[in-house]
Coordinates of C-alpha atoms in Angstrom, one line a residue:
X1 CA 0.0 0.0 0.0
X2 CA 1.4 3.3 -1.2
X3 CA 2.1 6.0 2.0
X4 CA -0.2 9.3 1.8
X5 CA 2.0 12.0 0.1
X6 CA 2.1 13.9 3.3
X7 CA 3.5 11.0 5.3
X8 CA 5.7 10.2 2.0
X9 CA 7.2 13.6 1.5
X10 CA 9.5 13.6 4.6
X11 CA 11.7 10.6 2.8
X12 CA 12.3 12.1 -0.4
X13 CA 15.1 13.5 -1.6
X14 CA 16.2 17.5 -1.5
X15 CA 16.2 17.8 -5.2
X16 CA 12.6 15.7 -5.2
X17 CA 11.5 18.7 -2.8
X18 CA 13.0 21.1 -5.0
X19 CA 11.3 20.0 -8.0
X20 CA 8.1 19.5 -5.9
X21 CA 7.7 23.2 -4.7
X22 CA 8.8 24.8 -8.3
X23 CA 6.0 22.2 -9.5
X24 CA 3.4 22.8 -6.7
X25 CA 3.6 26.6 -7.8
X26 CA 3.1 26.8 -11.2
X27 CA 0.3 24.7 -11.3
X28 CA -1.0 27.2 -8.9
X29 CA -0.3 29.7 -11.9
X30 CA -1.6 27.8 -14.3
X31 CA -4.9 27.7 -12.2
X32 CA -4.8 31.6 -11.6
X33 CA -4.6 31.9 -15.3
X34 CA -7.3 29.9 -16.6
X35 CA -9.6 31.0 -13.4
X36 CA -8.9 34.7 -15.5
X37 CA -9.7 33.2 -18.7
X38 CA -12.4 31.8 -17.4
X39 CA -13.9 34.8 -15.6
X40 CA -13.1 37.1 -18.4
X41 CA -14.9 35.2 -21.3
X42 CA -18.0 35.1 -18.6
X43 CA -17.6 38.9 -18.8
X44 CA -17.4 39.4 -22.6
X45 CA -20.5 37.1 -22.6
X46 CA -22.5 38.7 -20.2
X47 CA -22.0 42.0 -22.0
X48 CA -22.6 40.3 -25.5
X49 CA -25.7 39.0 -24.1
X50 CA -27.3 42.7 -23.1
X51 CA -27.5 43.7 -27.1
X52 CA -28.0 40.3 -28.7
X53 CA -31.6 41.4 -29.6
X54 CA -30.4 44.0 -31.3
X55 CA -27.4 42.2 -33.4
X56 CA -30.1 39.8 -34.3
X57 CA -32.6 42.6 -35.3
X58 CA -30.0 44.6 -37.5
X59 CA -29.1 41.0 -39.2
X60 CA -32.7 40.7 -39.8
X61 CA -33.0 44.4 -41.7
X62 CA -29.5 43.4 -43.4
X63 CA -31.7 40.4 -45.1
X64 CA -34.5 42.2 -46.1
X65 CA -32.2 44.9 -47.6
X66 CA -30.5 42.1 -49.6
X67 CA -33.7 40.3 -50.1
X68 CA -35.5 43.8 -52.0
X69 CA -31.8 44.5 -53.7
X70 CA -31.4 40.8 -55.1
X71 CA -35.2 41.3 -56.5
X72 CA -34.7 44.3 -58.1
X73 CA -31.3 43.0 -59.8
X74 CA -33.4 39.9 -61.1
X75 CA -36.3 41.7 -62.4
X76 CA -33.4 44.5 -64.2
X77 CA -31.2 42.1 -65.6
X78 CA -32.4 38.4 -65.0
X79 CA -29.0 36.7 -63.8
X80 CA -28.4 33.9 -61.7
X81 CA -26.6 35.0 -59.2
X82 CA -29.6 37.9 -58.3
X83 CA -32.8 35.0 -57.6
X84 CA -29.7 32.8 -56.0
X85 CA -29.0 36.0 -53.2
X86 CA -32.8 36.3 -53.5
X87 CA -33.4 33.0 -52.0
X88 CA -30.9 32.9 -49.4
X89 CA -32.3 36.3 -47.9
X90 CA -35.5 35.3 -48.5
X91 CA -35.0 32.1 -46.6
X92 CA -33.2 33.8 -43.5
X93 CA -36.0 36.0 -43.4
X94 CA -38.7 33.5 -43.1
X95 CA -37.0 31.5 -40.3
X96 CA -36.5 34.6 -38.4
X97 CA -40.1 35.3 -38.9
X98 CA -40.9 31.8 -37.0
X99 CA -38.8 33.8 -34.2
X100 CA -41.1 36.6 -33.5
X101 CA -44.2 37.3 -32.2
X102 CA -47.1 35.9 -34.0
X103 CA -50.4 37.4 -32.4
X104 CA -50.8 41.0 -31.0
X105 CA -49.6 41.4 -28.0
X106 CA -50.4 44.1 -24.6
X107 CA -46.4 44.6 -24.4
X108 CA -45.3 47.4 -26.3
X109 CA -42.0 45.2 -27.6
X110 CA -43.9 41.9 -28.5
X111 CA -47.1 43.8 -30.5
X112 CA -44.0 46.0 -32.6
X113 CA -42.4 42.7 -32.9
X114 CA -45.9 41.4 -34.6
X115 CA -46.0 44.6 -36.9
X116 CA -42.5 43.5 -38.1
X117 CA -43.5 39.9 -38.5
X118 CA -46.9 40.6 -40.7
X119 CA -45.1 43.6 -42.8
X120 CA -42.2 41.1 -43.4
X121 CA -44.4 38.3 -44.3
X122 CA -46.2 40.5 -46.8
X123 CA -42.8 41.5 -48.2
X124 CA -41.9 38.2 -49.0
X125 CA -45.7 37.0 -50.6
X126 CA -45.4 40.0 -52.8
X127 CA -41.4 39.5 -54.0
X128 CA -42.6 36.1 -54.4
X129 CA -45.2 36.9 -56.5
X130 CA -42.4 39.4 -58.2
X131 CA -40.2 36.9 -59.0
X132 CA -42.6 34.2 -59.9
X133 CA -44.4 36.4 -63.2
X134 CA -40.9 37.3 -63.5
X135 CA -40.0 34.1 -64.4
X136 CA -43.3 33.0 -66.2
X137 CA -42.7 36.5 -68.3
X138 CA -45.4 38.0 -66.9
X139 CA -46.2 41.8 -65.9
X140 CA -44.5 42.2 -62.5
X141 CA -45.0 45.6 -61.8
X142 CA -47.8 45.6 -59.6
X143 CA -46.3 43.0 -57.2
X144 CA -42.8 45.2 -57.3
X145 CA -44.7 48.2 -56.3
X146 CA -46.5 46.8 -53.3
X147 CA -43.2 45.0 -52.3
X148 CA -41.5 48.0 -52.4
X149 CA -44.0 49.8 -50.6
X150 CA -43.8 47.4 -47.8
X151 CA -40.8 47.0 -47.5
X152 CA -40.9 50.7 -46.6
X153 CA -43.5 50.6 -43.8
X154 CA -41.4 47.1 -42.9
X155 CA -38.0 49.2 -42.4
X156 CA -39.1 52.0 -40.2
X157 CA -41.0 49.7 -38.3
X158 CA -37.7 47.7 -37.7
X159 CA -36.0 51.1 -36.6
X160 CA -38.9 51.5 -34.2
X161 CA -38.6 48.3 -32.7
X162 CA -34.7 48.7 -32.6
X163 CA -34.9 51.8 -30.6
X164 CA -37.5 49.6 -28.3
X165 CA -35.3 46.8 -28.1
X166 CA -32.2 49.6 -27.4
X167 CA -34.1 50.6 -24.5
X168 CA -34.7 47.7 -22.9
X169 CA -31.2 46.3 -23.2
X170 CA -29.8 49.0 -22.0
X171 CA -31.6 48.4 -18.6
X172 CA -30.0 44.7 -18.9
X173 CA -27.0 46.3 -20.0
X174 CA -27.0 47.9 -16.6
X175 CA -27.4 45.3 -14.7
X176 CA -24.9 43.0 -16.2
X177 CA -22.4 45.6 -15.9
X178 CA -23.1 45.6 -12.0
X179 CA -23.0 41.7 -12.1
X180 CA -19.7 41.7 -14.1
X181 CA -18.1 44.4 -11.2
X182 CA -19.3 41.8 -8.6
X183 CA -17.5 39.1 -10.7
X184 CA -14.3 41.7 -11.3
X185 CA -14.3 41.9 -7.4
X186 CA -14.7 38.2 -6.9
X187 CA -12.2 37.5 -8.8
X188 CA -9.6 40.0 -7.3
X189 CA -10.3 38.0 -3.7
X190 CA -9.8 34.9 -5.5
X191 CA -6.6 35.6 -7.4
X192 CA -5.5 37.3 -3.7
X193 CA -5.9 34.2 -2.0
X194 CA -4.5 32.0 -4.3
X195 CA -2.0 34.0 -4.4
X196 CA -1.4 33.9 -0.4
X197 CA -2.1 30.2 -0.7
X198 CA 1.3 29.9 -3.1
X199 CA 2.7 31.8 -0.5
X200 CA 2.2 29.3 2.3
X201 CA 2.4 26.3 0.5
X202 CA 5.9 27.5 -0.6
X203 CA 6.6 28.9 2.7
X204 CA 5.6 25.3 4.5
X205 CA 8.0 23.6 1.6
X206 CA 10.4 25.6 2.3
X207 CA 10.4 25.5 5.9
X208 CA 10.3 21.8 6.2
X209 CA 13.3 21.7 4.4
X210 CA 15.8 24.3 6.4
X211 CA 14.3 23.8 9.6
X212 CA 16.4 21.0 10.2
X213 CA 19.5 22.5 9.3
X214 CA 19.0 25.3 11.5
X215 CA 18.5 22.8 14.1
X216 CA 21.4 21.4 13.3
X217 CA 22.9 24.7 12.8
X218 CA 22.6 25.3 17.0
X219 CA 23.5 22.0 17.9
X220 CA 26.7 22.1 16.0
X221 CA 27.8 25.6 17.8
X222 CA 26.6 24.0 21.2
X223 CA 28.9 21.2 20.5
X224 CA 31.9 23.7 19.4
X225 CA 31.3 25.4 23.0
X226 CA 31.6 21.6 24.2
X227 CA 27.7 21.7 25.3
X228 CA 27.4 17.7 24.8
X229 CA 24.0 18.1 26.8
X230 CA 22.0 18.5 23.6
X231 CA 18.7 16.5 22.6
X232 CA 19.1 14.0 20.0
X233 CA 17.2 14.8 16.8
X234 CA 15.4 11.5 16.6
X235 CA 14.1 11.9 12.8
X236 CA 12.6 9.4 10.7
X237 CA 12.9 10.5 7.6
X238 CA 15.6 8.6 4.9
X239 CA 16.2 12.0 3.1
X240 CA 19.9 13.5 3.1
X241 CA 18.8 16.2 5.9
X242 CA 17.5 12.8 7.7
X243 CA 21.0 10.9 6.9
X244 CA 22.9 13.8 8.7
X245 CA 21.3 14.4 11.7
X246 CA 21.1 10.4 12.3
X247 CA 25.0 10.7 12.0
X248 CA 25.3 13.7 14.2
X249 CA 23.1 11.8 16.8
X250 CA 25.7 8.6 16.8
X251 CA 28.4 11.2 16.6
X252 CA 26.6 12.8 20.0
X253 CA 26.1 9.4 21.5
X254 CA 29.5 8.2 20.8
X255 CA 31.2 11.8 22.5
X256 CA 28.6 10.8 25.6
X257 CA 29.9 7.1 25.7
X258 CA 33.4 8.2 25.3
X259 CA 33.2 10.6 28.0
X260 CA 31.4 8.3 30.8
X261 CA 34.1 5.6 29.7
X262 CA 36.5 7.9 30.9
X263 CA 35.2 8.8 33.6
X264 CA 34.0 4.6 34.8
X265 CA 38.1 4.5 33.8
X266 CA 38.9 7.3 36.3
X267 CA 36.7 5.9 38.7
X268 CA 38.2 2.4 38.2
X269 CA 41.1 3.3 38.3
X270 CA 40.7 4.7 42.5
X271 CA 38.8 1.7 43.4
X272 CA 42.1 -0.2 42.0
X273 CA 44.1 1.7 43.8
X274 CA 42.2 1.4 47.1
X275 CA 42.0 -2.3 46.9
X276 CA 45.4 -2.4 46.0
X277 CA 46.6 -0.9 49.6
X278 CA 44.0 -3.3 51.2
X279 CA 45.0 -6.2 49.4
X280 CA 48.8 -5.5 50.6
X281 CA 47.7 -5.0 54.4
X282 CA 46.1 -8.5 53.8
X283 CA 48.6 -9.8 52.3
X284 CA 51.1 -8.8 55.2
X285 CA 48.5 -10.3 57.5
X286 CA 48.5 -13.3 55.6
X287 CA 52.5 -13.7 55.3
X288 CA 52.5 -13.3 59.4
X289 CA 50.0 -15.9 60.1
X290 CA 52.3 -17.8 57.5
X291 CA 55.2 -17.7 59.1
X292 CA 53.8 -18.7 62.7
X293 CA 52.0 -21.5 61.5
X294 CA 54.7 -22.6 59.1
X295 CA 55.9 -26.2 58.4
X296 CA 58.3 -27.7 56.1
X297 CA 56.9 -29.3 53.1
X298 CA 59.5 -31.7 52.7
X299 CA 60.0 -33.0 56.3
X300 CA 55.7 -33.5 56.5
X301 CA 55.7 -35.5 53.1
X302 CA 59.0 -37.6 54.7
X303 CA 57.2 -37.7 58.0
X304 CA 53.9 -39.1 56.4
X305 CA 55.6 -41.5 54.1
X306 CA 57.5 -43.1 56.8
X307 CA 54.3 -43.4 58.6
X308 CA 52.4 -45.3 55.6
X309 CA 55.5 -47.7 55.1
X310 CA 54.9 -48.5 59.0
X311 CA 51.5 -49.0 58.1
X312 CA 52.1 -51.5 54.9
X313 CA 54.7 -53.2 57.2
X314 CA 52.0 -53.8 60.2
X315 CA 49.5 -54.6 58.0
X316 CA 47.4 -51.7 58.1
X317 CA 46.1 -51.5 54.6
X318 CA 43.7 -49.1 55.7
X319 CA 45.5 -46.9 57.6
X320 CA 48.4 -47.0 54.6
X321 CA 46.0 -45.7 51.9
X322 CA 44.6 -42.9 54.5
X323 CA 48.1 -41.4 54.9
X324 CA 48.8 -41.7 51.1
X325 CA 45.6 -40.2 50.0
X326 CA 46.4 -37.0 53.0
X327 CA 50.2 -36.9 51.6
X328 CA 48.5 -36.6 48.1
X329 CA 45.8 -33.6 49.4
X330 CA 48.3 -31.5 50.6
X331 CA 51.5 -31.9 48.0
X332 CA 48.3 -30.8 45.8
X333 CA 47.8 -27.8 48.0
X334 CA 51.6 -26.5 48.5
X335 CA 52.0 -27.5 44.8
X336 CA 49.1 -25.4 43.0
X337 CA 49.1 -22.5 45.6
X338 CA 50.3 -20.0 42.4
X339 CA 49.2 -21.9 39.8
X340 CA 45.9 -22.4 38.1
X341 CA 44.2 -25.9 37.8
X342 CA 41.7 -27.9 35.8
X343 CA 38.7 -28.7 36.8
X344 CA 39.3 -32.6 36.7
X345 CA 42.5 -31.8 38.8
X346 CA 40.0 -30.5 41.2
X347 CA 37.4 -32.9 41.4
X348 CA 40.7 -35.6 41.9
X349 CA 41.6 -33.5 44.9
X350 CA 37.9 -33.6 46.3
X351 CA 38.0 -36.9 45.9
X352 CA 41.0 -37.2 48.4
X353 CA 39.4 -34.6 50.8
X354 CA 36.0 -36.2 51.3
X355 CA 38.0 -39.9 51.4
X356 CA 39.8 -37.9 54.7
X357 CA 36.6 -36.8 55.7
X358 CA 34.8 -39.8 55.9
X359 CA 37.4 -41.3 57.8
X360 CA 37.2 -39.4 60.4
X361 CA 33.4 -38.9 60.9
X362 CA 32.5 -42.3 59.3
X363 CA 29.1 -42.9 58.0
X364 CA 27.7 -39.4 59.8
X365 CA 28.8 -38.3 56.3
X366 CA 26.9 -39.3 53.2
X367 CA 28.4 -37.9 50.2
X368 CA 27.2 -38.2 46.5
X369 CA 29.1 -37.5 43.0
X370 CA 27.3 -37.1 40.0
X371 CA 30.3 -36.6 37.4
X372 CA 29.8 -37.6 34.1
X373 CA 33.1 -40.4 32.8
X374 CA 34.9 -37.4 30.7
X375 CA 37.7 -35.1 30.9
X376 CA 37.0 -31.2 32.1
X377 CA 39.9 -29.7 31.0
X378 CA 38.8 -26.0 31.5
X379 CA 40.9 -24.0 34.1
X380 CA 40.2 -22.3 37.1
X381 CA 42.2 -21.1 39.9
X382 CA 43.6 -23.7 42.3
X383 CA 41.9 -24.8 45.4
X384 CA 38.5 -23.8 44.4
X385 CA 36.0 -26.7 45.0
X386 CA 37.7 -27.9 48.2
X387 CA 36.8 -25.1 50.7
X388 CA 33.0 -25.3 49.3
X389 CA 33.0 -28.6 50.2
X390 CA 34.1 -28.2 53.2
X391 CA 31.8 -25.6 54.2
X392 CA 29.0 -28.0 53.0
X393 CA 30.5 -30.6 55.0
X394 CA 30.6 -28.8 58.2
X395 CA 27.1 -27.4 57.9
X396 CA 25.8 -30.4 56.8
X397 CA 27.0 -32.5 59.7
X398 CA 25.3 -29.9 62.3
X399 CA 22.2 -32.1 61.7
X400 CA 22.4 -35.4 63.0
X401 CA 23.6 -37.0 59.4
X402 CA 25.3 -34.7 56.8
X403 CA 24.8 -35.0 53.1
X404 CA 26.8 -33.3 50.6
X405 CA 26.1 -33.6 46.9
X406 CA 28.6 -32.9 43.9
X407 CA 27.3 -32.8 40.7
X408 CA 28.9 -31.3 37.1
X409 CA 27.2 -31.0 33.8
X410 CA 27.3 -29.0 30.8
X411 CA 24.4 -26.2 29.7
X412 CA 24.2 -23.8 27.7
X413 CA 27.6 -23.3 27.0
X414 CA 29.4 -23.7 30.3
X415 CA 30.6 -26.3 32.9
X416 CA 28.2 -26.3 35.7
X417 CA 29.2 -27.4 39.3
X418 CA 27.1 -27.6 42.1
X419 CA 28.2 -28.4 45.6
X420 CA 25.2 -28.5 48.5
X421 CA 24.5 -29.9 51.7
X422 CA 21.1 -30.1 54.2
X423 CA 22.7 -27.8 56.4
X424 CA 20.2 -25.4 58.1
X425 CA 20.5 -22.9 55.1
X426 CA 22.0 -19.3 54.2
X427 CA 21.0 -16.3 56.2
X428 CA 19.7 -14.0 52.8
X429 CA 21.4 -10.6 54.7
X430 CA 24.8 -12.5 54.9
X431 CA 24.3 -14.2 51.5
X432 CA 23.7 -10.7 50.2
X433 CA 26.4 -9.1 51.7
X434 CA 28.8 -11.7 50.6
X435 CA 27.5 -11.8 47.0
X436 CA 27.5 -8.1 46.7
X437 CA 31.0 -7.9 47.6
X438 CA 32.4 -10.2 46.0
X439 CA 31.0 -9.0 42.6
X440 CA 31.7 -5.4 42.9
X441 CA 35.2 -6.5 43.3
X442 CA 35.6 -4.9 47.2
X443 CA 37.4 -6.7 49.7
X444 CA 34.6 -6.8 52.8
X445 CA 35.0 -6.1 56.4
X446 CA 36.8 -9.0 58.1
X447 CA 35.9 -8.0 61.6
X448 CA 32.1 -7.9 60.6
X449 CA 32.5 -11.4 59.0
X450 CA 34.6 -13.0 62.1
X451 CA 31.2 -10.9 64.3
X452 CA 28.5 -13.3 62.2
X453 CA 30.8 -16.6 62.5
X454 CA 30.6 -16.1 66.7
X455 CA 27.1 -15.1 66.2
X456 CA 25.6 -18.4 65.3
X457 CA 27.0 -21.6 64.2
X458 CA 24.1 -21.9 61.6
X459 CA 25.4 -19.3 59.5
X460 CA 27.4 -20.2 56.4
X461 CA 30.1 -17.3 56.9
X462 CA 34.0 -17.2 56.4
X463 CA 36.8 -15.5 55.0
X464 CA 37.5 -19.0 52.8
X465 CA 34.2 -18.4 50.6
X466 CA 34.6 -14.5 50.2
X467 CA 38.2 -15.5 48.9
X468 CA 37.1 -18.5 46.6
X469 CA 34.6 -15.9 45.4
X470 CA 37.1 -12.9 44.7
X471 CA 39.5 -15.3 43.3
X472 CA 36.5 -16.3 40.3
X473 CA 35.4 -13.0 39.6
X474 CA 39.4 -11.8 38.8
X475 CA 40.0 -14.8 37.1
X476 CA 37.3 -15.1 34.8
X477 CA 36.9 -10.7 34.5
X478 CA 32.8 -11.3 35.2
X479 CA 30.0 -11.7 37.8
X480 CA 28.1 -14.8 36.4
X481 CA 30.6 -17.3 37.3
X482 CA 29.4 -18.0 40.9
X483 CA 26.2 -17.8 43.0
X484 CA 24.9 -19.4 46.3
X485 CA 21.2 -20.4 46.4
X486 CA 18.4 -22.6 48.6
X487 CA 18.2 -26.4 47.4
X488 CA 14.8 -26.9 45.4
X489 CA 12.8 -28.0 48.5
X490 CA 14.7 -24.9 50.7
X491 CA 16.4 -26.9 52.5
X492 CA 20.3 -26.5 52.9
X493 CA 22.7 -24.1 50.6
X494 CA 23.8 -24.7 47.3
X495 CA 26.9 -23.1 45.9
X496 CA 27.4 -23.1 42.0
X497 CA 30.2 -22.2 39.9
X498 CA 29.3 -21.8 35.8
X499 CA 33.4 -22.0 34.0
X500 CA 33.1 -20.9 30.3
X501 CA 33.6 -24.3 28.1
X502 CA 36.3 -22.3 26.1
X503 CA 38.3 -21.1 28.5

């Protein structure tokens, strides 16, 4: 369906708009023209009209003249050419005849007009007569005579009834001239407003076309004056004054995007530099409990292996394998502290956690694996899944039988791991707290969080999530990597960690 002309007209091009307006007003001249035409032919007619009685009246006497001359020629010298004019006259005189009045009449016009039309009837019995003895060679004097003698009376009776007719036409006349001054005015209001309609159809035309580019005119100078606080122009039309304030918006919205990057930089920027001096206070913390709680590597490795040996020597089979399995979890933990890991390498070291754990509290701990028989090979940083785990296992063994489930699978484009237990749940303030934190990248309030671990032992609080947390977010540069929700029947805490499959 074709758009409305108005609706259209926005989308065309300059030059189309151009052409448009130039065409627009000389059909609007055109029209003023023929409207003149028009009007003035009216005029000439109305005025023709007042004194047609008398044109007709004058052509009538012209015929009888030339009626009586062509008889008098025929009777003189007989020719062709005489009773050929004769006829013709004779003829237009009858059928005006048939015009005129035919009975007497009250009205001074219409009874003259009956005088005429008997006196011109005799005139033509008699000339016919005339010609008809003429041409049987008979005496034609006596019908010459009379036709001449009527054709007397007949021509000042057609003066009298041309004065009467002049008379009453020139009443008419009168009043058509007062009509044709009425039209005269008429048509001085109409060629005014057509003429003031050209004016504002090419004053809207062309309005609609440099309005926007003094529009753009402003915001231009506003921008020079660095005024990037100006309204977007927002137009719909595909025209080139469309085109270049659609570029001068992108261009304004670009300048605005530019500038708040710089400042979200700026602002980054002292937020780095405040964590930065945080981060080295902890970090001095963190070397001092180091040193005071410090233990060679090499002579716990030595003192454990000599202690599984005894064991496989005794007999202990049992006892062997726990040692091995604890010599494994923590050569794993001294060994990836500054490294990254995958996340197979991390479900193996679960593996040897939980084995420790159930050692010690034996079949209080129930703990399920759902870990589909393939190789994860995407990283993540190092001791990850181990401190969830244990959180889960020591809020899940506050009820009278802990249960801790692992599961990994793949959707939607990442490696999904859940780790929860049927602990008595997260408190949503400390869960929020914690979440908020850690995704804003701000190291929290230690004292607080040390507060809500001797608060209650229900809570699931501690420096080792808030870390495992911060670690993800720095690694992976996003937010959607980790999350702590309710199980589905709101029981207990689930923690979940979603690693990119292509990282």
């Amino acid at each position: 369906m074709k758009k409305p002309i108005l609706k259209a007209f926005p989308n065309k091009s300059l030059r189309w708009k151009i052409m448009f307006s130039i065409t627009m007003f000389f059909i609007v001249i055109a029209t003023s023209i023929f409207v003149t035409m028009f009007i003035d032919q009216y005029a000439l007619g109305v005025i023709g009209r007042s004194f047609r009685s008398n044109e007709e009246l004058n052509s009538f006497s012209n015929d009888i003249v030339l009626a009586e001359n062509a008889l008098e020629t025929y009777i003189n010298y007989r020719t062709y050419e005489s009773i050929n004019n004769y006829y013709i006259a004779s003829n237009r005189v009858e059928y005006f005849c048939q015009t005129m009045q035919v009975f007497p009449s009250t009205d001074e016009i219409r009874h003259q007009e009956y005088i005429v039309h008997q006196l011109a009837l005799s005139f033509l019995q008699h000339t016919s007569k005339a010609v008809s003895a003429h041409r049987a060679n008979r005496p034609v004097n006596e019908n010459y005579q009379k036709s001449l003698q009527v054709y007397q009376f007949l021509v000042n009776e057609i003066s009298r009834l041309n004065i009467l007719y002049m008379k009453k036409n020139s009443t008419v006349y009168n009043f058509d001239r007062n009509n044709v001054r009425l039209i005269l005015n008429f048509y001085i209001v109409f060629f005014l407003g057509f003429f003031m309609l050209l004016l504002l159809l090419l004053y809207a035309l062309i309005g609609s076309m440099t309005k926007p580019l003094a529009e753009i005119s402003d915001v231009a100078l506003r921008v020079a004056e660095r005024d990037f606080d100006v309204p977007l122009f927002n137009r719909e039309s595909h025209d080139e004054i469309g085109n270049i304030c659609r570029a001068f918006d992108r261009m304004i919205i670009s300048i605005r995007e530019y500038i708040d990057t710089i400042w979200e930089k700026a602002r980054t920027e002292n937020e780095l530099r405040e964590r930065e001096m945080e981060m080295q206070a902890l970090y001095a913390d963190a070397q001092l409990k180091a040193f005071q709680s410090q233990i060679n590597p090499h002579f716990l490795f030595n003192t454990l292996n000599t202690g599984a040996q005894l064991a496989m020597m005794e007999g202990a089979d049992k006892t062997c394998y726990f040692i091995e399995q604890t010599s494994d979890f923590f050569r794993y933990n001294i060994q990836q502290q500054k490294e990254d890991a995958t996340i197979s390498d991390e479900l193996g070291m679960v593996d040897n956690f939980v084995y420790i754990m159930k050692v010690r509290f034996g079949k209080r701990l129930e703990f399920i694996k759902d870990v589909p028989q393939e190789e994860f090979m995407q990283h993540l940083p190092s001791m990850t899944l181990q401190p969830l785990v244990e959180n889960c296992i020591q809020h899940g063994l506050q009820n009278a039988r802990g249960k801790v489930e692992l599961k990994v699978q793949r959707i939607d484009g990442f490696v999904e791991i859940s780790i929860s237990d049927n602990g008595s749940g997260f408190n949503s303030e400390v869960k929020e707290k914690l979440l908020d934190a850690a995704r804003r990248g701000v190291t929290p309030d230690y004292t607080e969080i040390k507060k809500e671990e001797k608060k209650s032992t229900d809570e699931h609080t501690g420096i080792g999530l808030i870390n495992v947390f911060l670690r993800l977010r720095l690694y992976f540069h996003r937010d959607d990597v980790f999350d702590i929700r309710s199980n589905d029947d709101g029981q207990g805490t689930k923690f979940i960690i979603r690693i990119p499959e292509n990282v």
